[in-house]
PDB file of C-alpha atoms in Angstrom:
ATOM      1  CA  UNK A 116      24.366  13.421 -96.470  1.00 63.00           C
ATOM      2  CA  UNK A 117      26.737  13.949 -93.616  1.00 72.00           C
ATOM      3  CA  UNK A 118      25.354  17.078 -93.660  1.00 71.00           C
ATOM      4  CA  UNK A 119      21.628  16.830 -93.203  1.00 69.00           C
ATOM      5  CA  UNK A 120      22.492  13.974 -91.326  1.00 64.00           C
ATOM      6  CA  UNK A 121      23.693  16.239 -88.872  1.00 63.00           C
ATOM      7  CA  UNK A 122      20.697  18.905 -89.274  1.00 63.00           C
ATOM      8  CA  UNK A 123      18.008  15.648 -88.630  1.00 66.00           C
ATOM      9  CA  UNK A 124      19.467  14.812 -85.706  1.00 61.00           C
ATOM     10  CA  UNK A 125      20.172  18.731 -84.094  1.00 62.00           C
ATOM     11  CA  UNK A 126      16.076  19.302 -85.086  1.00 61.00           C
ATOM     12  CA  UNK A 127      15.607  15.725 -83.325  1.00 66.00           C
ATOM     13  CA  UNK A 128      17.187  16.556 -80.331  1.00 62.00           C
ATOM     14  CA  UNK A 129      15.413  20.382 -80.034  1.00 61.00           C
ATOM     15  CA  UNK A 130      12.680  19.029 -80.665  1.00 60.00           C
ATOM     16  CA  UNK A 131      12.470  16.548 -77.369  1.00 56.00           C
ATOM     17  CA  UNK A 132      14.258  19.801 -75.505  1.00 56.00           C
ATOM     18  CA  UNK A 133      10.976  21.692 -76.114  1.00 54.00           C
ATOM     19  CA  UNK A 134       9.208  19.241 -76.202  1.00 53.00           C
ATOM     20  CA  UNK A 135       9.948  17.724 -72.333  1.00 55.00           C
ATOM     21  CA  UNK A 136      10.326  21.202 -70.937  1.00 54.00           C
ATOM     22  CA  UNK A 137       6.730  22.169 -70.924  1.00 55.00           C
ATOM     23  CA  UNK A 138       5.694  21.460 -67.371  1.00 61.00           C
ATOM     24  CA  UNK A 139       2.588  19.090 -66.427  1.00 60.00           C
ATOM     25  CA  UNK A 140      -1.566  21.428 -66.681  1.00 60.00           C
ATOM     26  CA  UNK A 141      -1.524  20.751 -63.510  1.00 62.00           C
ATOM     27  CA  UNK A 142      -5.403  22.541 -63.422  1.00 61.00           C
ATOM     28  CA  UNK A 143      -6.679  20.188 -66.210  1.00 62.00           C
ATOM     29  CA  UNK A 144      -9.539  17.814 -63.648  1.00 59.00           C
ATOM     30  CA  UNK A 145     -10.772  14.566 -65.412  1.00 59.00           C
ATOM     31  CA  UNK A 146     -13.874  13.527 -64.292  1.00 56.00           C
ATOM     32  CA  UNK A 147     -12.869  10.039 -62.393  1.00 56.00           C
ATOM     33  CA  UNK A 148     -10.769  11.990 -60.567  1.00 55.00           C
ATOM     34  CA  UNK A 149     -14.740  14.053 -58.668  1.00 53.00           C
ATOM     35  CA  UNK A 150     -16.551  12.157 -56.311  1.00 56.00           C
ATOM     36  CA  UNK A 151     -20.126  13.039 -55.704  1.00 55.00           C
ATOM     37  CA  UNK A 152     -20.269  10.906 -52.749  1.00 58.00           C
ATOM     38  CA  UNK A 153     -17.433  12.790 -50.510  1.00 55.00           C
ATOM     39  CA  UNK A 154     -18.578  16.038 -51.558  1.00 52.00           C
ATOM     40  CA  UNK A 155     -21.784  15.958 -49.730  1.00 52.00           C
ATOM     41  CA  UNK A 156     -20.144  13.415 -46.514  1.00 54.00           C
ATOM     42  CA  UNK A 157     -20.287  16.423 -43.145  1.00 54.00           C
ATOM     43  CA  UNK A 158     -17.744  15.363 -40.321  1.00 57.00           C
ATOM     44  CA  UNK A 159     -20.938  15.469 -38.677  1.00 65.00           C
ATOM     45  CA  UNK A 160     -20.605  16.701 -34.465  1.00 68.00           C
ATOM     46  CA  UNK A 161     -20.905  13.240 -31.929  1.00 77.00           C
ATOM     47  CA  UNK A 162     -22.356  13.917 -29.090  1.00 76.00           C
ATOM     48  CA  UNK A 163     -22.067  11.013 -27.051  1.00 80.00           C
ATOM     49  CA  UNK A 164     -18.001  10.231 -27.706  1.00 86.00           C
ATOM     50  CA  UNK A 165     -17.262  12.378 -24.315  1.00 91.00           C
ATOM     51  CA  UNK A 166     -19.317  10.278 -22.536  1.00 93.00           C
ATOM     52  CA  UNK A 167     -18.669   6.556 -24.093  1.00 94.00           C
ATOM     53  CA  UNK A 168     -14.606   7.603 -24.136  1.00 94.00           C
ATOM     54  CA  UNK A 169     -14.762   7.785 -19.902  1.00 95.00           C
ATOM     55  CA  UNK A 170     -17.501   5.121 -19.397  1.00 96.00           C
ATOM     56  CA  UNK A 171     -14.354   3.167 -21.396  1.00 96.00           C
ATOM     57  CA  UNK A 172     -12.155   4.283 -19.272  1.00 96.00           C
ATOM     58  CA  UNK A 173     -14.377   4.255 -15.881  1.00 96.00           C
ATOM     59  CA  UNK A 174     -14.586   0.368 -17.063  1.00 97.00           C
ATOM     60  CA  UNK A 175     -10.475  -0.462 -18.021  1.00 96.00           C
ATOM     61  CA  UNK A 176      -7.961   2.534 -17.337  1.00 96.00           C
ATOM     62  CA  UNK A 177      -6.192   3.724 -20.347  1.00 95.00           C
ATOM     63  CA  UNK A 178      -9.733   2.214 -23.194  1.00 96.00           C
ATOM     64  CA  UNK A 179     -10.876   5.710 -23.465  1.00 94.00           C
ATOM     65  CA  UNK A 180      -7.358   7.303 -24.145  1.00 94.00           C
ATOM     66  CA  UNK A 181      -6.832   4.549 -26.789  1.00 95.00           C
ATOM     67  CA  UNK A 182     -10.769   5.269 -27.848  1.00 94.00           C
ATOM     68  CA  UNK A 183      -9.678   8.621 -28.802  1.00 92.00           C
ATOM     69  CA  UNK A 184      -6.451   8.010 -30.371  1.00 92.00           C
ATOM     70  CA  UNK A 185      -4.075   9.601 -27.463  1.00 92.00           C
ATOM     71  CA  UNK A 186      -2.150   6.518 -27.370  1.00 94.00           C
ATOM     72  CA  UNK A 187       0.961   8.071 -25.446  1.00 95.00           C
ATOM     73  CA  UNK A 188      -1.357   9.104 -22.175  1.00 95.00           C
ATOM     74  CA  UNK A 189      -2.089   5.021 -21.686  1.00 96.00           C
ATOM     75  CA  UNK A 190       1.334   4.435 -19.913  1.00 96.00           C
ATOM     76  CA  UNK A 191       1.447   7.871 -18.086  1.00 96.00           C
ATOM     77  CA  UNK A 192      -2.270   6.351 -16.747  1.00 96.00           C
ATOM     78  CA  UNK A 193      -0.872   3.162 -15.610  1.00 97.00           C
ATOM     79  CA  UNK A 194       2.675   4.718 -14.434  1.00 97.00           C
ATOM     80  CA  UNK A 195       0.269   6.659 -12.011  1.00 97.00           C
ATOM     81  CA  UNK A 196      -1.837   3.901 -10.347  1.00 97.00           C
ATOM     82  CA  UNK A 197       0.133   1.087 -10.617  1.00 97.00           C
ATOM     83  CA  UNK A 198       2.969   3.542  -8.614  1.00 98.00           C
ATOM     84  CA  UNK A 199       0.137   4.627  -5.900  1.00 98.00           C
ATOM     85  CA  UNK A 200      -0.856   0.823  -5.715  1.00 98.00           C
ATOM     86  CA  UNK A 201       2.464  -0.259  -5.132  1.00 98.00           C
ATOM     87  CA  UNK A 202       2.484   2.795  -2.237  1.00 98.00           C
ATOM     88  CA  UNK A 203      -0.659   0.662  -0.776  1.00 98.00           C
ATOM     89  CA  UNK A 204       0.700  -2.151  -0.932  1.00 98.00           C
ATOM     90  CA  UNK A 205       4.275  -0.668   0.803  1.00 98.00           C
ATOM     91  CA  UNK A 206       3.336   0.683   2.840  1.00 98.00           C
ATOM     92  CA  UNK A 207       0.313  -1.508   4.299  1.00 98.00           C
ATOM     93  CA  UNK A 208       2.845  -4.336   5.498  1.00 97.00           C
ATOM     94  CA  UNK A 209       5.333  -2.247   6.962  1.00 97.00           C
ATOM     95  CA  UNK A 210       2.364  -0.965   9.182  1.00 97.00           C
ATOM     96  CA  UNK A 211       1.608  -5.356   9.691  1.00 96.00           C
ATOM     97  CA  UNK A 212       5.147  -5.541  10.702  1.00 95.00           C
ATOM     98  CA  UNK A 213       5.084  -2.764  12.457  1.00 95.00           C
ATOM     99  CA  UNK A 214       1.178  -4.040  14.405  1.00 95.00           C
ATOM    100  CA  UNK A 215       2.490  -7.379  14.306  1.00 94.00           C
ATOM    101  CA  UNK A 216       5.460  -7.142  16.561  1.00 93.00           C
ATOM    102  CA  UNK A 217       3.337  -4.623  18.909  1.00 93.00           C
ATOM    103  CA  UNK A 218       1.037  -6.931  19.236  1.00 93.00           C
ATOM    104  CA  UNK A 219       3.687 -10.052  20.250  1.00 92.00           C
ATOM    105  CA  UNK A 220       5.375  -7.621  22.257  1.00 91.00           C
ATOM    106  CA  UNK A 221       2.461  -6.238  24.327  1.00 91.00           C
ATOM    107  CA  UNK A 222       1.565 -10.305  24.716  1.00 91.00           C
ATOM    108  CA  UNK A 223       4.916 -10.574  26.273  1.00 89.00           C
ATOM    109  CA  UNK A 224       7.494 -12.203  23.746  1.00 88.00           C
ATOM    110  CA  UNK A 225      10.351 -10.228  23.817  1.00 84.00           C
ATOM    111  CA  UNK A 226      11.796 -12.206  19.778  1.00 86.00           C
ATOM    112  CA  UNK A 227      10.090  -9.310  17.121  1.00 84.00           C
ATOM    113  CA  UNK A 228      12.960  -8.322  14.593  1.00 87.00           C
ATOM    114  CA  UNK A 229      12.642  -4.778  15.968  1.00 85.00           C
ATOM    115  CA  UNK A 230      14.035  -6.368  19.624  1.00 86.00           C
ATOM    116  CA  UNK A 231      16.578  -3.762  20.892  1.00 87.00           C
ATOM    117  CA  UNK A 232      15.971  -1.364  18.118  1.00 89.00           C
ATOM    118  CA  UNK A 233      12.675   0.258  18.661  1.00 88.00           C
ATOM    119  CA  UNK A 234      10.796   0.602  22.147  1.00 90.00           C
ATOM    120  CA  UNK A 235       6.701   0.355  22.023  1.00 90.00           C
ATOM    121  CA  UNK A 236       6.642   4.003  21.333  1.00 93.00           C
ATOM    122  CA  UNK A 237       8.792   3.971  18.021  1.00 93.00           C
ATOM    123  CA  UNK A 238       6.132   1.024  17.143  1.00 93.00           C
ATOM    124  CA  UNK A 239       2.979   2.706  17.741  1.00 95.00           C
ATOM    125  CA  UNK A 240       4.902   6.049  15.770  1.00 96.00           C
ATOM    126  CA  UNK A 241       5.251   3.309  13.204  1.00 95.00           C
ATOM    127  CA  UNK A 242       2.404   1.806  12.677  1.00 96.00           C
ATOM    128  CA  UNK A 243       1.157   5.312  12.553  1.00 97.00           C
ATOM    129  CA  UNK A 244       3.287   6.882   9.825  1.00 97.00           C
ATOM    130  CA  UNK A 245       2.714   3.611   7.662  1.00 97.00           C
ATOM    131  CA  UNK A 246      -1.459   3.542   8.190  1.00 98.00           C
ATOM    132  CA  UNK A 247      -0.997   7.469   6.907  1.00 98.00           C
ATOM    133  CA  UNK A 248       1.157   6.775   3.815  1.00 98.00           C
ATOM    134  CA  UNK A 249      -1.318   4.457   2.705  1.00 98.00           C
ATOM    135  CA  UNK A 250      -3.737   6.666   2.996  1.00 98.00           C
ATOM    136  CA  UNK A 251      -2.606   9.589   1.258  1.00 98.00           C
ATOM    137  CA  UNK A 252      -1.795   6.604  -0.831  1.00 98.00           C
ATOM    138  CA  UNK A 253      -5.159   5.109  -1.066  1.00 98.00           C
ATOM    139  CA  UNK A 254      -6.416   8.757  -2.517  1.00 98.00           C
ATOM    140  CA  UNK A 255      -3.868   8.654  -4.940  1.00 98.00           C
ATOM    141  CA  UNK A 256      -4.135   5.981  -6.934  1.00 98.00           C
ATOM    142  CA  UNK A 257      -8.789   7.367  -6.386  1.00 98.00           C
ATOM    143  CA  UNK A 258      -6.977  10.586  -7.906  1.00 98.00           C
ATOM    144  CA  UNK A 259      -4.685   8.798 -10.940  1.00 98.00           C
ATOM    145  CA  UNK A 260      -8.369   6.671 -11.829  1.00 98.00           C
ATOM    146  CA  UNK A 261     -10.208   9.668 -11.725  1.00 98.00           C
ATOM    147  CA  UNK A 262      -8.077  11.901 -13.570  1.00 97.00           C
ATOM    148  CA  UNK A 263      -7.729   8.783 -16.275  1.00 97.00           C
ATOM    149  CA  UNK A 264     -11.488   9.634 -16.653  1.00 97.00           C
ATOM    150  CA  UNK A 265     -11.490  12.581 -16.563  1.00 97.00           C
ATOM    151  CA  UNK A 266      -9.162  13.967 -19.160  1.00 96.00           C
ATOM    152  CA  UNK A 267     -10.007  10.525 -21.982  1.00 95.00           C
ATOM    153  CA  UNK A 268     -13.651  12.860 -21.570  1.00 95.00           C
ATOM    154  CA  UNK A 269     -11.891  16.660 -22.040  1.00 94.00           C
ATOM    155  CA  UNK A 270      -9.873  14.828 -24.854  1.00 93.00           C
ATOM    156  CA  UNK A 271     -13.455  13.845 -26.569  1.00 92.00           C
ATOM    157  CA  UNK A 272     -14.612  16.930 -26.455  1.00 90.00           C
ATOM    158  CA  UNK A 273     -11.565  19.067 -27.333  1.00 87.00           C
ATOM    159  CA  UNK A 274     -11.590  16.661 -31.076  1.00 85.00           C
ATOM    160  CA  UNK A 275     -14.119  17.752 -31.703  1.00 78.00           C
ATOM    161  CA  UNK A 276     -13.517  21.555 -31.176  1.00 74.00           C
ATOM    162  CA  UNK A 277     -12.909  23.757 -33.950  1.00 65.00           C
ATOM    163  CA  UNK A 278      -9.615  25.403 -33.976  1.00 63.00           C
ATOM    164  CA  UNK A 279      -9.312  27.838 -36.757  1.00 63.00           C
ATOM    165  CA  UNK A 280      -8.469  32.106 -37.994  1.00 58.00           C
ATOM    166  CA  UNK A 281     -11.783  32.291 -36.819  1.00 60.00           C
ATOM    167  CA  UNK A 282     -10.794  32.449 -32.769  1.00 63.00           C
ATOM    168  CA  UNK A 283      -6.568  32.999 -32.188  1.00 69.00           C
ATOM    169  CA  UNK A 284      -4.031  34.579 -29.635  1.00 71.00           C
ATOM    170  CA  UNK A 285      -0.809  34.815 -30.514  1.00 76.00           C
ATOM    171  CA  UNK A 286       1.639  37.048 -29.497  1.00 79.00           C
ATOM    172  CA  UNK A 287       2.984  40.738 -30.774  1.00 79.00           C
ATOM    173  CA  UNK A 288       6.184  42.740 -30.201  1.00 81.00           C
ATOM    174  CA  UNK A 289       6.260  45.850 -32.206  1.00 83.00           C
ATOM    175  CA  UNK A 290       9.365  48.137 -32.028  1.00 84.00           C
ATOM    176  CA  UNK A 291       8.801  51.398 -30.807  1.00 84.00           C
ATOM    177  CA  UNK A 292      10.455  55.009 -32.533  1.00 84.00           C
ATOM    178  CA  UNK A 293      10.599  57.201 -29.544  1.00 85.00           C
ATOM    179  CA  UNK A 294      11.746  55.131 -26.668  1.00 85.00           C
ATOM    180  CA  UNK A 295      13.758  53.302 -28.845  1.00 82.00           C
ATOM    181  CA  UNK A 296      12.567  49.562 -27.555  1.00 87.00           C
ATOM    182  CA  UNK A 297      10.090  46.597 -28.056  1.00 85.00           C
ATOM    183  CA  UNK A 298       7.316  46.803 -26.732  1.00 84.00           C
ATOM    184  CA  UNK A 299       4.847  42.781 -26.111  1.00 83.00           C
ATOM    185  CA  UNK A 300       1.314  41.873 -26.734  1.00 83.00           C
ATOM    186  CA  UNK A 301      -0.874  39.364 -27.196  1.00 78.00           C
ATOM    187  CA  UNK A 302      -4.039  39.961 -29.797  1.00 76.00           C
ATOM    188  CA  UNK A 303      -6.799  38.165 -29.589  1.00 74.00           C
ATOM    189  CA  UNK A 304      -9.097  37.695 -32.676  1.00 71.00           C
ATOM    190  CA  UNK A 305     -12.721  37.382 -33.146  1.00 69.00           C
ATOM    191  CA  UNK A 306     -13.693  36.677 -36.590  1.00 69.00           C
ATOM    192  CA  UNK A 307     -18.065  35.840 -36.809  1.00 67.00           C
ATOM    193  CA  UNK A 308     -19.644  35.084 -39.567  1.00 60.00           C
TER     194      UNK A 308
END
């Protein structure tokens, strides 16, 4: 009796081991997995996406980058524009300080904050320097604003660009058996359909 029970248990466990050792057929396709609606959808080129993202960036800096999904560029846009705006305000305040002191000296007062530190020529030179710095900061602000718009436009264009193996530029390293060195090169591949 124990012998029959032992054989029965061995056959049951062996059968379980063989049944669990079989691999699942991954090529078996169920009809519920096939969607005919998705098969005919095409990812179409949107010619207005670059213009739309540039328009958004012109309205609010960084909005075009958000439209394109480049969220990491938004702090860079605001850092560039914000820093240059800070420099405009700082240099304008400094220019006003030196100009007011110079005007008070011309009016005959000798109680300005630079009395005994700077002469009239020093005040004139400081005014020129801070005015020039303010104008450069204004140009930098305009440049960052325009760069924001151009970046949003170019990024939207490049999102629609097809990057595939049909067009590739890859480095090429081959051993040169005659000289014992490695030859370096670039391989440019074009595939036309």
